[in-house]
mmCIF file of C-alpha atoms in Angstrom:
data_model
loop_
_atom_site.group_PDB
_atom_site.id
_atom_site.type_symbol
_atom_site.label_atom_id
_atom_site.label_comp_id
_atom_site.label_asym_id
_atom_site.label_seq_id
_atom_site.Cartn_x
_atom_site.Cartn_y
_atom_site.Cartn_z
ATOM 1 C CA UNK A 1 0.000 0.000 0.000
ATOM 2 C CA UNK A 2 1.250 3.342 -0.981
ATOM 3 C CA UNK A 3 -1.119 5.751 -0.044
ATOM 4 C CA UNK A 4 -4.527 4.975 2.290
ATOM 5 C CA UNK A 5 -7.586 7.466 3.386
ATOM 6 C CA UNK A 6 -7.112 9.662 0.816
ATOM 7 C CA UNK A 7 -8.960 13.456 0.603
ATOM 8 C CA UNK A 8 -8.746 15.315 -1.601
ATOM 9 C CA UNK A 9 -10.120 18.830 -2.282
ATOM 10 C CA UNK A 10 -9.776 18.848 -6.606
ATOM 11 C CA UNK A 11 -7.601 21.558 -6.563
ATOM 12 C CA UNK A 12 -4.011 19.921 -5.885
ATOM 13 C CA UNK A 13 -1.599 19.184 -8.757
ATOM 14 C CA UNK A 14 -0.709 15.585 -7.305
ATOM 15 C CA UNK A 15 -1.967 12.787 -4.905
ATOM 16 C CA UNK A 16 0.928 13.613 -2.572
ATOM 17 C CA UNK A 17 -0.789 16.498 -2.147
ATOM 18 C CA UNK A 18 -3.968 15.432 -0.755
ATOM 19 C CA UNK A 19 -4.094 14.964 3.088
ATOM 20 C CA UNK A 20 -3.974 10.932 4.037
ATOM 21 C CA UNK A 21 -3.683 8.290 6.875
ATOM 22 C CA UNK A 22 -0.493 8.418 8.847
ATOM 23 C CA UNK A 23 -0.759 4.626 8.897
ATOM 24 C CA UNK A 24 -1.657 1.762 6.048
ATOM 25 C CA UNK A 25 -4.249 -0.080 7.351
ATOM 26 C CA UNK A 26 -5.960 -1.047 4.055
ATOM 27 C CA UNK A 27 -7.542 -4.026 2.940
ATOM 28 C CA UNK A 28 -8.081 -5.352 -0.743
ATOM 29 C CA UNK A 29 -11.493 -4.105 -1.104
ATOM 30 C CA UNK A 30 -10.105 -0.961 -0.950
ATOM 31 C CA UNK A 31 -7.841 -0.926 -3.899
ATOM 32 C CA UNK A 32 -8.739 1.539 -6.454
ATOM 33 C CA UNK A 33 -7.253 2.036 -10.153
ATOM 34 C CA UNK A 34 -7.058 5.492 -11.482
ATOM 35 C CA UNK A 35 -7.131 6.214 -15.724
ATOM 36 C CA UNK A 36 -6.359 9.743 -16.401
ATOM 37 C CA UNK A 37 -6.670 11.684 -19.657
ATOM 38 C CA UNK A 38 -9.981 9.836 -20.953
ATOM 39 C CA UNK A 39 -13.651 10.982 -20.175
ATOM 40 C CA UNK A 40 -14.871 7.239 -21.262
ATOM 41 C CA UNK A 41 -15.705 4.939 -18.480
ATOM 42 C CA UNK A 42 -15.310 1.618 -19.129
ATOM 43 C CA UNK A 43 -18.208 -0.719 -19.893
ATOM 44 C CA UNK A 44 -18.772 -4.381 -19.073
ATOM 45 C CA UNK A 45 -20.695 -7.612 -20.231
ATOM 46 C CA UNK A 46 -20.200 -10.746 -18.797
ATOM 47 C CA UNK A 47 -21.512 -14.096 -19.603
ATOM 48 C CA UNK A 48 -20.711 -17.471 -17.932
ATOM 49 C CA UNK A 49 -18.020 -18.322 -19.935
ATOM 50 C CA UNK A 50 -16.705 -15.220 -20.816
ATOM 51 C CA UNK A 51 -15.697 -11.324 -20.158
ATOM 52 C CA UNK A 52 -15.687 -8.584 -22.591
ATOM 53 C CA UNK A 53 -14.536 -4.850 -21.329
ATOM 54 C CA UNK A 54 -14.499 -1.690 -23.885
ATOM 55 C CA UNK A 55 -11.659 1.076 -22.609
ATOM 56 C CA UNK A 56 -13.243 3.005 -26.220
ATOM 57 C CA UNK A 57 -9.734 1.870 -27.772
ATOM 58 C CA UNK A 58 -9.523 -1.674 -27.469
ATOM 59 C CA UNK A 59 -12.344 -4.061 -26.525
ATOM 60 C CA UNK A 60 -10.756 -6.903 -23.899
ATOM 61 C CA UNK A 61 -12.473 -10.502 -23.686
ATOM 62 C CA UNK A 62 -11.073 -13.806 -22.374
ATOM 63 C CA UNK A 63 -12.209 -17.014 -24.531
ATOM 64 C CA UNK A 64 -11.907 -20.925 -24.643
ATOM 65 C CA UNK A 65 -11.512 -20.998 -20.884
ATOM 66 C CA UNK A 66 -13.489 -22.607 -18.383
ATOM 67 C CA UNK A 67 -15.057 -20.200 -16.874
ATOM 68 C CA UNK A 68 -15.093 -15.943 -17.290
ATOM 69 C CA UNK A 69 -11.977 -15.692 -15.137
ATOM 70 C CA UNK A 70 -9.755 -17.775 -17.085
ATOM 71 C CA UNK A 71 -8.803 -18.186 -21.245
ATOM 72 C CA UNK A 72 -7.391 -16.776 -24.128
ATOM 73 C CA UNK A 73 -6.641 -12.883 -23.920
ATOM 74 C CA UNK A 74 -8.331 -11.713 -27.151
ATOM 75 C CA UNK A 75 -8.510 -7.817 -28.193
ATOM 76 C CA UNK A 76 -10.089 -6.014 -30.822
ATOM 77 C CA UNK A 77 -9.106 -2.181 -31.803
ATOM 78 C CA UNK A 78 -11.828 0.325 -32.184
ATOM 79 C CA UNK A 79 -13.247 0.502 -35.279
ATOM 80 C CA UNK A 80 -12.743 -2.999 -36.084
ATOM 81 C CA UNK A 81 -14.794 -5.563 -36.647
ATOM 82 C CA UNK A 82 -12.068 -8.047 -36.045
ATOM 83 C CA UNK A 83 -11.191 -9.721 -32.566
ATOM 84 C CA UNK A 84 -7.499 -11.099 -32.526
ATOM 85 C CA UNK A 85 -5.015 -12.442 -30.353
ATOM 86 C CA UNK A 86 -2.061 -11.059 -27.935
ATOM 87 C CA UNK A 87 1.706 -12.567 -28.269
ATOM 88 C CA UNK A 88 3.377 -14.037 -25.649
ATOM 89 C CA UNK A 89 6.769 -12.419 -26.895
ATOM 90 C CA UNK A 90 8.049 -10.328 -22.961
ATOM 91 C CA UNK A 91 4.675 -10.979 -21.836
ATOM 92 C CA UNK A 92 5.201 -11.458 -17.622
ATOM 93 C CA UNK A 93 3.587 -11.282 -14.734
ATOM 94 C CA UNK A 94 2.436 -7.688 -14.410
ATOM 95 C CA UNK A 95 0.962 -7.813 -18.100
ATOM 96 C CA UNK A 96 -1.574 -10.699 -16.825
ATOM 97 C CA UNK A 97 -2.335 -8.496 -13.590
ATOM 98 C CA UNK A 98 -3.080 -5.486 -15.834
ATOM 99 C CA UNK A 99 -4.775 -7.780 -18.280
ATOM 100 C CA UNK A 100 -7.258 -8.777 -14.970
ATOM 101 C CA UNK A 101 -7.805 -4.999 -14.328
ATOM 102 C CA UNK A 102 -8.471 -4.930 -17.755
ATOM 103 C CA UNK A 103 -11.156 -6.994 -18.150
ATOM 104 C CA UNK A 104 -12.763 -6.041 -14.022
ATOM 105 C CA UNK A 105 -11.742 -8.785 -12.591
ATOM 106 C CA UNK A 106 -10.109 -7.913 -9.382
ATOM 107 C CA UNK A 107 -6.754 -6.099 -8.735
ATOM 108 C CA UNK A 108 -4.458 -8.709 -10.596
ATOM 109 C CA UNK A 109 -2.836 -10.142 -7.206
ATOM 110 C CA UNK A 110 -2.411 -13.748 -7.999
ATOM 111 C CA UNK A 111 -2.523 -13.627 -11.556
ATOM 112 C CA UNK A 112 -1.074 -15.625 -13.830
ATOM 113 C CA UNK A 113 -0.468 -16.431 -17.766
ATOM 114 C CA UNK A 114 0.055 -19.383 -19.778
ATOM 115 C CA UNK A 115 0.437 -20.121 -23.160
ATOM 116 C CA UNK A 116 -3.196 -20.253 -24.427
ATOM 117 C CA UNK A 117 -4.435 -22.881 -27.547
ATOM 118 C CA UNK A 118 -4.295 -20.758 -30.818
ATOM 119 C CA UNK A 119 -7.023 -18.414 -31.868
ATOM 120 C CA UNK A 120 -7.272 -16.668 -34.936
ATOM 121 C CA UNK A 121 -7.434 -13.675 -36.672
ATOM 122 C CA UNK A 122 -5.143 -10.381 -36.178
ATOM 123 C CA UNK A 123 -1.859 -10.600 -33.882
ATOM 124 C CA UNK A 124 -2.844 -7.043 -32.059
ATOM 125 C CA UNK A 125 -0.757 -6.839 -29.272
ATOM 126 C CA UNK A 126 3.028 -8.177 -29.063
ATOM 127 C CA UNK A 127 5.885 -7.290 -26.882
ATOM 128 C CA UNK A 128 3.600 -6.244 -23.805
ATOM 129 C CA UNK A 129 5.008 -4.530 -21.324
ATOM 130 C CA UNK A 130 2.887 -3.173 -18.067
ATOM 131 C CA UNK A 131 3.563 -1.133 -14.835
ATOM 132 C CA UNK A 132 2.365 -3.130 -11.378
ATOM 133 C CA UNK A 133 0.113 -0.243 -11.019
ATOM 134 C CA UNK A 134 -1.165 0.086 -14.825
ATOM 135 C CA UNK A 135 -4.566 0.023 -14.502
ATOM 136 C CA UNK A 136 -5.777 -0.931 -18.347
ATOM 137 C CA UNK A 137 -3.414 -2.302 -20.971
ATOM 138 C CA UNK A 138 -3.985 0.841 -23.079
ATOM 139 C CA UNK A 139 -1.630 2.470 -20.388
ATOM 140 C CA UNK A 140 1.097 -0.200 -21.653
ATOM 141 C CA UNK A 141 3.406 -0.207 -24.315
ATOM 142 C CA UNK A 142 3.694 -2.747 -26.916
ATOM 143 C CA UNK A 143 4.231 -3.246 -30.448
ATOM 144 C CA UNK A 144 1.564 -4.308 -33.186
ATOM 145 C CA UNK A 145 2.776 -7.581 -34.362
ATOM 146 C CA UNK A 146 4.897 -7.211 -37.347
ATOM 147 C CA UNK A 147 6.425 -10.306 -38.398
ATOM 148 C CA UNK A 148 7.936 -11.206 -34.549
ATOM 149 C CA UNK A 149 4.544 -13.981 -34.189
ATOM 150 C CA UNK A 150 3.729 -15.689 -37.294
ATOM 151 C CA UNK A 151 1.099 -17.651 -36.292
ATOM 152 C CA UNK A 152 -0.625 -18.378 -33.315
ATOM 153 C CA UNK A 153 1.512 -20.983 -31.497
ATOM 154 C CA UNK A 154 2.194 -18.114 -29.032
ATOM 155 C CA UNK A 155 -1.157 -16.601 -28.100
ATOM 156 C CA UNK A 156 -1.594 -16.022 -24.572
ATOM 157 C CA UNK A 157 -3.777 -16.421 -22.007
ATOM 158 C CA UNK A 158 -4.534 -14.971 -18.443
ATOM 159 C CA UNK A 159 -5.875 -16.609 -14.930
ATOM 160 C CA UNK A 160 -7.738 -14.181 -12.878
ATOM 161 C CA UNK A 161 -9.440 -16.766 -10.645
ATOM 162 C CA UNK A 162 -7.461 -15.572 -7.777
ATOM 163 C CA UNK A 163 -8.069 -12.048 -8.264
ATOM 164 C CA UNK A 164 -11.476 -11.994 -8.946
#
């Protein structure tokens, strides 16, 4: 925990600024993500098997899994009518706890990646790399494909089962 009871008055240039809690006392229900420089709130739809989360750039949505928490980390660009895949090229541990945020399901603690079985269409996202405290993938860098994944042998997938 960095910062805990937090008030602010809206007129200070930072949250250092802000008067807070001498002490960290906070539990995880109290986490909070911040997105700054967007006026678009994020919208969800969830079905049993399945999560899909709009940022108004990229659309997020985890598929072939067993249950919403857990599959394939697909994206799809806005404007496009095409869902496709992330590469696991430098994807790590941080990228599958932003990849939860993502997609509302939890903070990230506990979450985890494996190599997912192939989709198809577009290679999006490739060479992910995300902050601990990132709290959407659009805040990460990465690289649209190029030639680095040819195929999708190394699509990835996210576990969010223990941060949900």
């Amino acid at each position: 925990t960095y910062m805990d009871d937090l008030a602010c008055a809206g007129t200070e240039a930072a949250l250092h600024n802000c008067s807070q809690s001498a002490y960290e006392n906070c539990v995880s229900s109290e986490a909070i993500a911040l997105s700054c420089g967007t006026s678009s709130v994020p919208s969800f739809s969830t079905s049993s098997s399945s999560t899909t989360v709009s940022t108004g750039t990229y659309e997020y949505r985890l598929v072939d899994g067993d249950n919403a928490t857990y599959g394939r980390l697909e994206v799809r660009p806005s404007g496009s009518d095409r869902w496709g895949t992330v590469c696991d090229d430098a994807f790590g541990t941080y990228d599958a706890m932003v990849a939860c945020r993502s997609l509302g399901l939890g903070d990230g603690t506990g979450a985890s990646y494996y190599r997912a079985p192939r989709g198809t269409g577009p290679i999006w996202m490739n060479e992910l790399h995300c902050g601990p405290f990132d709290a959407n993938l659009t805040q990460c860098s990465f690289t649209y494909n190029g030639n680095r994944c040819s195929d999708h042998t190394e699509d990835i997938g996210v576990d969010c089962r223990a941060s949900a």
